[in-house]
Amino acid sequence: MNFYKKIIRSQKLRFKIMRMFSFLPEKTMIKLIYLIKTGRKPNLNQPKRYTEKLQWYKLNYRDPLMTKCADKFEVRNYVKSKGYESILNQLYGVYDNVEEINFNSLPNSFAIKANNGSGTNIFVNDKSEVDIEEIKKQLVIWLRPKKKSVYKEWCYYNIKPKIVIEKLIERDLNNDLPDYKFFCFNGKVYCLYTMIDYTDNHDNGKLGFYDSNFNKLPYRRSDYGEIKSHIQKPKNFEKMVEIAEKLSEDFPHVRVDFYNVNGKIIFGELTFYNAGGYTTFVPDEFDFILGDQFVLQKK
C-alpha cells in the first residue's frame, strides 16, 4: 500500500486533497501525483517506464476515438463496428435521468454502471432485497457533470453522463467474476492479468500476470497479493486474444477487458490509462519491460 493511503485511509478525503491542487497545469499536476503515488519523479522528456509513458500518453496523444471508447455505452458501437456485437453484454437500458428508469420492469437481477467512471457499479442480485430509493440517490450523484479528472485523464472530460443497466454476469464457483485484462500495444497482446478473491472486496484480491499463451509471469502489482495457485487457462482463450488485438488495433496502447463465463466471452471495457499510470510492480523491472512495448507517438 502506498504511504499516503496508509496515512489517509479515506479515498474520498484523498481525492478531495488532490482536487485542491487541480488549479495546477496538467504537466505539473501529473508529476506531483506520480511522485505522491510512486515515490519517484517521472521522466516525461525521455520516459522509459510503462507508468511514465502512460503520463506522457495523457499529455501528448489525444485521439477523439479514445473518448468514444472510454464511454461505457458508446464503446458498444465501436465493438459492433469491429464485427463483435455477439460479445456485448445484454443491455436493459441507458438513461440520462434517474426518473426514466422503471425498476419494476427490470429483471430480478441486473448490473448498473455509470458510463464515465471507474468503480461506479452496483450489482443487484435480488431486487426485492435492495433499497431502490437509495440506489436512485447514488445514481443522481453519478449523473452530475463530471469534474475534470484529478489524474488528468483527458479522454473522460467530454463524456455526457449516463446510467447503463445490463444483465448481471454470473459468478464462478469461487464467487468471483472471471475477467481477463489484456495489455495491447499497436494491436498486439503482450500480456494480461486476472484476479481472484476480489469481487466483493478488492483489498483482498490476488493478482497474476500471464503471457499471451497464458503462461504465468513472475510479476505482480504491489497493491495486491500474488496468485500462487494454478489458474486454468480459460476456454476460448485464443479467441479472446484475437478479439483483443482487433479492438486495440487503432491505438498505440489500450487495455482490453473481457469476462469469460464457461467459454462465453463478454466484453468489459477499454482502458487507456491502467490504474491511472501509478502502478508499482513487483519486481520493479516489469515497469521497464512493459515500457519497452509502448512505442510513443503524438496525435
Coordinates of C-alpha atoms in Angstrom, one line a residue:
M1 CA 0.0 0.0 0.0
N2 CA 1.3 3.5 -0.8
F3 CA 2.4 5.6 2.1
Y4 CA -0.3 8.2 1.5
K5 CA -3.0 5.6 1.6
K6 CA -1.7 4.4 5.0
I7 CA -1.8 8.0 6.3
I8 CA -5.1 8.9 4.7
R9 CA -7.4 5.9 4.7
S10 CA -10.4 7.6 3.2
Q11 CA -10.4 7.6 -0.6
K12 CA -12.9 10.5 -0.6
L13 CA -10.6 12.5 1.5
R14 CA -7.6 11.7 -0.7
F15 CA -9.4 12.8 -3.8
K16 CA -10.6 16.0 -2.0
I17 CA -7.0 16.9 -1.1
M18 CA -5.7 16.2 -4.6
R19 CA -8.5 18.3 -6.1
M20 CA -7.2 21.2 -4.0
F21 CA -4.2 21.2 -6.4
S22 CA -6.3 20.9 -9.6
F23 CA -5.6 24.5 -10.5
L24 CA -2.0 23.5 -11.4
P25 CA -1.1 23.0 -15.0
E26 CA -1.7 19.4 -16.3
K27 CA 2.0 18.5 -16.6
T28 CA 2.8 19.8 -13.1
M29 CA -0.2 18.0 -11.6
I30 CA 0.8 14.8 -13.3
K31 CA 4.3 15.0 -11.9
L32 CA 3.0 15.8 -8.4
I33 CA 0.6 12.8 -8.3
Y34 CA 3.1 10.5 -9.8
L35 CA 5.6 11.4 -7.1
I36 CA 3.0 11.0 -4.3
K37 CA 1.8 7.6 -5.6
T38 CA 5.1 6.0 -6.6
G39 CA 7.7 7.9 -4.6
R40 CA 9.6 8.8 -7.8
K41 CA 9.8 11.8 -10.1
P42 CA 8.6 10.9 -13.6
N43 CA 10.8 11.4 -16.6
L44 CA 8.4 12.8 -19.1
N45 CA 11.0 14.0 -21.6
Q46 CA 12.5 10.6 -22.2
P47 CA 10.2 8.1 -20.5
K48 CA 11.3 4.6 -20.1
R49 CA 8.9 3.1 -17.6
Y50 CA 5.4 2.0 -18.6
T51 CA 4.0 4.2 -15.9
E52 CA 6.0 7.2 -17.2
K53 CA 4.8 6.6 -20.7
L54 CA 1.2 6.5 -19.6
Q55 CA 1.7 10.0 -18.2
W56 CA 3.2 11.1 -21.5
Y57 CA 0.2 9.4 -23.3
K58 CA -2.2 11.6 -21.3
L59 CA -0.4 14.8 -22.3
N60 CA 0.5 14.1 -25.9
Y61 CA -1.8 11.6 -27.5
R62 CA -5.4 12.9 -28.0
D63 CA -7.4 10.9 -30.4
P64 CA -11.2 11.7 -30.2
L65 CA -11.8 8.0 -30.8
M66 CA -10.5 7.4 -27.3
T67 CA -13.3 9.5 -25.8
K68 CA -15.9 7.3 -27.6
C69 CA -14.2 4.2 -26.4
A70 CA -13.8 5.4 -22.8
D71 CA -17.6 5.9 -22.7
K72 CA -19.0 2.6 -21.4
F73 CA -22.1 3.0 -23.6
E74 CA -20.7 4.4 -26.8
V75 CA -17.9 1.8 -26.9
R76 CA -20.6 -0.7 -27.7
N77 CA -20.9 0.9 -31.2
Y78 CA -17.1 0.6 -31.6
V79 CA -17.2 -3.1 -30.7
K80 CA -20.1 -3.6 -33.2
S81 CA -18.1 -1.7 -35.9
K82 CA -15.3 -4.3 -35.5
G83 CA -17.8 -7.2 -36.0
Y84 CA -18.1 -8.4 -32.5
E85 CA -21.6 -7.5 -31.5
S86 CA -22.1 -11.0 -30.2
I87 CA -19.7 -10.4 -27.2
L88 CA -21.6 -7.4 -25.9
N89 CA -23.5 -8.0 -22.6
Q90 CA -27.3 -7.8 -22.8
L91 CA -28.4 -4.2 -22.4
Y92 CA -31.5 -3.5 -20.5
G93 CA -31.5 0.3 -20.9
V94 CA -29.5 3.5 -21.0
Y95 CA -30.7 6.6 -19.2
D96 CA -30.0 10.4 -19.0
N97 CA -32.3 10.8 -16.0
V98 CA -32.9 8.6 -13.0
E99 CA -36.7 9.2 -13.3
E100 CA -36.6 7.4 -16.7
I101 CA -35.7 4.1 -15.1
N102 CA -38.6 1.8 -14.5
F103 CA -37.2 -0.5 -11.8
N104 CA -40.4 -2.5 -11.9
S105 CA -39.8 -3.6 -15.5
L106 CA -36.2 -4.7 -14.8
P107 CA -35.5 -8.4 -14.1
N108 CA -34.8 -9.5 -10.6
S109 CA -31.0 -9.2 -11.0
F110 CA -29.0 -6.6 -13.0
A111 CA -25.9 -4.5 -13.0
I112 CA -25.9 -0.7 -13.0
K113 CA -22.9 1.4 -14.0
A114 CA -22.1 5.0 -14.9
N115 CA -20.7 5.3 -18.5
N116 CA -18.0 7.8 -17.5
G117 CA -16.4 6.5 -14.3
S118 CA -14.2 3.8 -12.7
G119 CA -15.7 1.8 -9.9
T120 CA -19.1 3.2 -10.4
N121 CA -21.0 -0.1 -10.3
I122 CA -23.9 -1.5 -8.4
F123 CA -24.6 -5.2 -8.7
V124 CA -28.2 -6.2 -7.8
N125 CA -28.6 -9.9 -7.1
D126 CA -32.1 -9.7 -5.8
K127 CA -34.2 -6.6 -6.5
S128 CA -36.5 -7.4 -3.6
E129 CA -33.6 -7.1 -1.1
V130 CA -32.3 -3.7 -2.1
D131 CA -33.4 -0.1 -1.3
I132 CA -34.3 1.3 -4.7
E133 CA -34.6 4.8 -3.3
E134 CA -31.0 4.7 -2.0
I135 CA -29.9 3.4 -5.4
K136 CA -31.6 6.3 -7.1
K137 CA -29.8 8.8 -4.8
Q138 CA -26.5 7.3 -5.8
L139 CA -27.4 7.5 -9.5
V140 CA -28.3 11.2 -9.2
I141 CA -24.8 11.8 -7.9
W142 CA -23.3 9.8 -10.8
L143 CA -25.3 11.9 -13.3
R144 CA -23.9 15.2 -12.2
P145 CA -21.5 16.9 -14.6
K146 CA -18.1 15.3 -14.1
K147 CA -15.3 17.4 -12.8
K148 CA -12.0 17.1 -14.7
S149 CA -10.0 14.1 -13.7
V150 CA -7.6 14.6 -10.9
Y151 CA -5.3 12.2 -12.8
K152 CA -5.7 14.4 -16.0
E153 CA -7.2 11.5 -18.0
W154 CA -8.5 13.9 -20.7
C155 CA -10.5 11.3 -22.7
Y156 CA -13.1 11.2 -19.9
Y157 CA -13.6 15.0 -19.8
N158 CA -16.3 15.3 -22.5
I159 CA -18.4 12.2 -21.9
K160 CA -22.0 13.0 -21.2
P161 CA -23.1 11.2 -18.0
K162 CA -25.5 8.3 -18.5
I163 CA -26.7 5.3 -16.5
V164 CA -26.3 1.9 -18.2
I165 CA -28.1 -1.1 -16.9
E166 CA -27.1 -4.5 -18.2
K167 CA -27.5 -8.2 -17.4
L168 CA -25.8 -9.3 -14.2
I169 CA -22.9 -11.6 -15.2
E170 CA -22.9 -14.8 -13.2
R171 CA -20.0 -15.5 -10.8
D172 CA -17.8 -18.6 -10.9
L173 CA -17.6 -21.3 -8.2
N174 CA -15.2 -19.1 -6.2
N175 CA -17.8 -16.3 -6.2
D176 CA -15.6 -14.2 -8.5
L177 CA -16.3 -12.6 -11.9
P178 CA -13.8 -14.3 -14.2
D179 CA -12.3 -11.4 -16.1
Y180 CA -9.1 -11.0 -18.1
K181 CA -7.4 -7.7 -18.8
F182 CA -5.2 -7.7 -21.9
F183 CA -2.3 -5.2 -22.3
C184 CA -2.2 -4.4 -26.0
F185 CA 0.4 -2.4 -27.9
N186 CA -0.1 -1.4 -31.5
G187 CA -2.7 -4.1 -32.0
K188 CA -0.7 -7.0 -30.3
V189 CA -1.4 -8.6 -27.0
Y190 CA 1.8 -8.6 -24.8
C191 CA 0.4 -9.9 -21.6
L192 CA -2.7 -9.9 -19.4
Y193 CA -3.7 -10.2 -15.8
T194 CA -6.5 -11.8 -13.9
M195 CA -7.6 -11.6 -10.3
I196 CA -9.2 -13.9 -7.7
D197 CA -10.9 -13.3 -4.3
Y198 CA -11.7 -9.7 -5.3
T199 CA -15.2 -9.2 -6.4
D200 CA -16.8 -8.1 -3.2
N201 CA -13.6 -6.7 -1.6
H202 CA -10.8 -5.5 -3.9
D203 CA -8.4 -5.1 -1.0
N204 CA -8.5 -8.9 -0.5
G205 CA -7.8 -9.6 -4.2
K206 CA -4.9 -11.6 -5.5
L207 CA -3.4 -10.9 -9.0
G208 CA -1.4 -12.7 -11.5
F209 CA 0.2 -11.7 -14.8
Y210 CA 0.3 -14.1 -17.8
D211 CA 1.9 -14.0 -21.2
S212 CA -0.1 -14.2 -24.5
N213 CA -0.1 -18.0 -24.2
F214 CA -1.4 -17.9 -20.6
N215 CA 1.9 -18.9 -19.0
K216 CA 2.3 -17.3 -15.6
L217 CA 4.8 -14.4 -15.4
P218 CA 6.9 -13.7 -12.2
Y219 CA 5.4 -10.2 -11.8
R220 CA 2.5 -8.7 -9.8
R221 CA 1.2 -5.3 -8.6
S222 CA 2.3 -4.2 -5.2
D223 CA -1.2 -3.3 -4.1
Y224 CA -2.5 -6.9 -4.5
G225 CA -1.3 -10.3 -3.2
E226 CA 0.1 -12.8 -5.6
I227 CA -1.9 -15.7 -7.2
K228 CA 0.1 -18.7 -6.1
S229 CA -2.5 -21.3 -7.0
H230 CA -2.7 -22.7 -10.5
I231 CA -5.3 -20.9 -12.7
Q232 CA -6.6 -23.0 -15.5
K233 CA -6.3 -21.5 -19.0
P234 CA -9.8 -20.2 -19.8
K235 CA -11.9 -21.7 -22.6
N236 CA -11.7 -19.8 -25.9
F237 CA -8.5 -18.0 -24.7
E238 CA -7.1 -17.8 -28.2
K239 CA -10.3 -16.2 -29.3
M240 CA -10.0 -13.6 -26.6
V241 CA -6.5 -12.8 -27.8
E242 CA -7.8 -12.5 -31.4
I243 CA -10.6 -10.1 -30.4
A244 CA -8.4 -8.0 -28.1
E245 CA -5.9 -7.5 -31.0
K246 CA -8.7 -6.4 -33.3
L247 CA -10.2 -4.0 -30.8
S248 CA -6.8 -2.5 -29.9
E249 CA -5.5 -2.0 -33.5
D250 CA -6.4 1.7 -33.6
F251 CA -4.4 2.7 -30.6
P252 CA -0.7 2.7 -29.5
H253 CA -1.8 1.2 -26.2
V254 CA -5.1 0.1 -24.6
R255 CA -6.1 -2.5 -22.1
V256 CA -8.9 -4.7 -23.4
D257 CA -11.1 -6.4 -20.7
F258 CA -13.3 -9.4 -21.1
Y259 CA -15.3 -11.6 -18.9
N260 CA -15.2 -15.3 -19.7
V261 CA -18.1 -17.4 -18.3
N262 CA -17.5 -21.1 -19.2
G263 CA -16.1 -20.1 -22.5
K264 CA -18.6 -17.4 -23.3
I265 CA -16.7 -14.2 -23.9
I266 CA -18.3 -11.0 -22.8
F267 CA -16.8 -7.6 -23.5
G268 CA -15.9 -5.5 -20.4
E269 CA -14.3 -2.2 -21.3
L270 CA -11.4 -0.4 -23.0
T271 CA -9.0 1.3 -20.5
F272 CA -6.3 3.7 -21.8
Y273 CA -4.6 4.5 -18.5
N274 CA -4.2 1.3 -16.5
A275 CA -4.6 2.3 -12.8
G276 CA -4.0 5.9 -13.8
G277 CA -0.4 5.1 -14.7
Y278 CA 0.6 4.9 -11.0
T279 CA 1.1 1.2 -10.5
T280 CA 4.2 -0.1 -8.7
F281 CA 5.2 -3.5 -9.9
V282 CA 7.0 -6.3 -8.1
P283 CA 9.7 -6.7 -9.1
D284 CA 10.2 -3.2 -10.4
E285 CA 11.8 -4.3 -13.7
F286 CA 8.3 -5.1 -15.1
D287 CA 7.7 -1.4 -15.4
F288 CA 10.6 -1.2 -17.8
I289 CA 9.6 -4.4 -19.6
L290 CA 6.1 -3.0 -20.3
G291 CA 7.6 0.3 -21.2
D292 CA 9.7 -1.3 -23.9
Q293 CA 6.5 -2.5 -25.6
F294 CA 5.0 1.0 -25.6
V295 CA 6.0 2.9 -28.7
L296 CA 5.1 6.6 -28.2
Q297 CA 3.6 8.8 -30.9
K298 CA 1.9 12.1 -30.8
K299 CA -1.5 12.9 -32.0

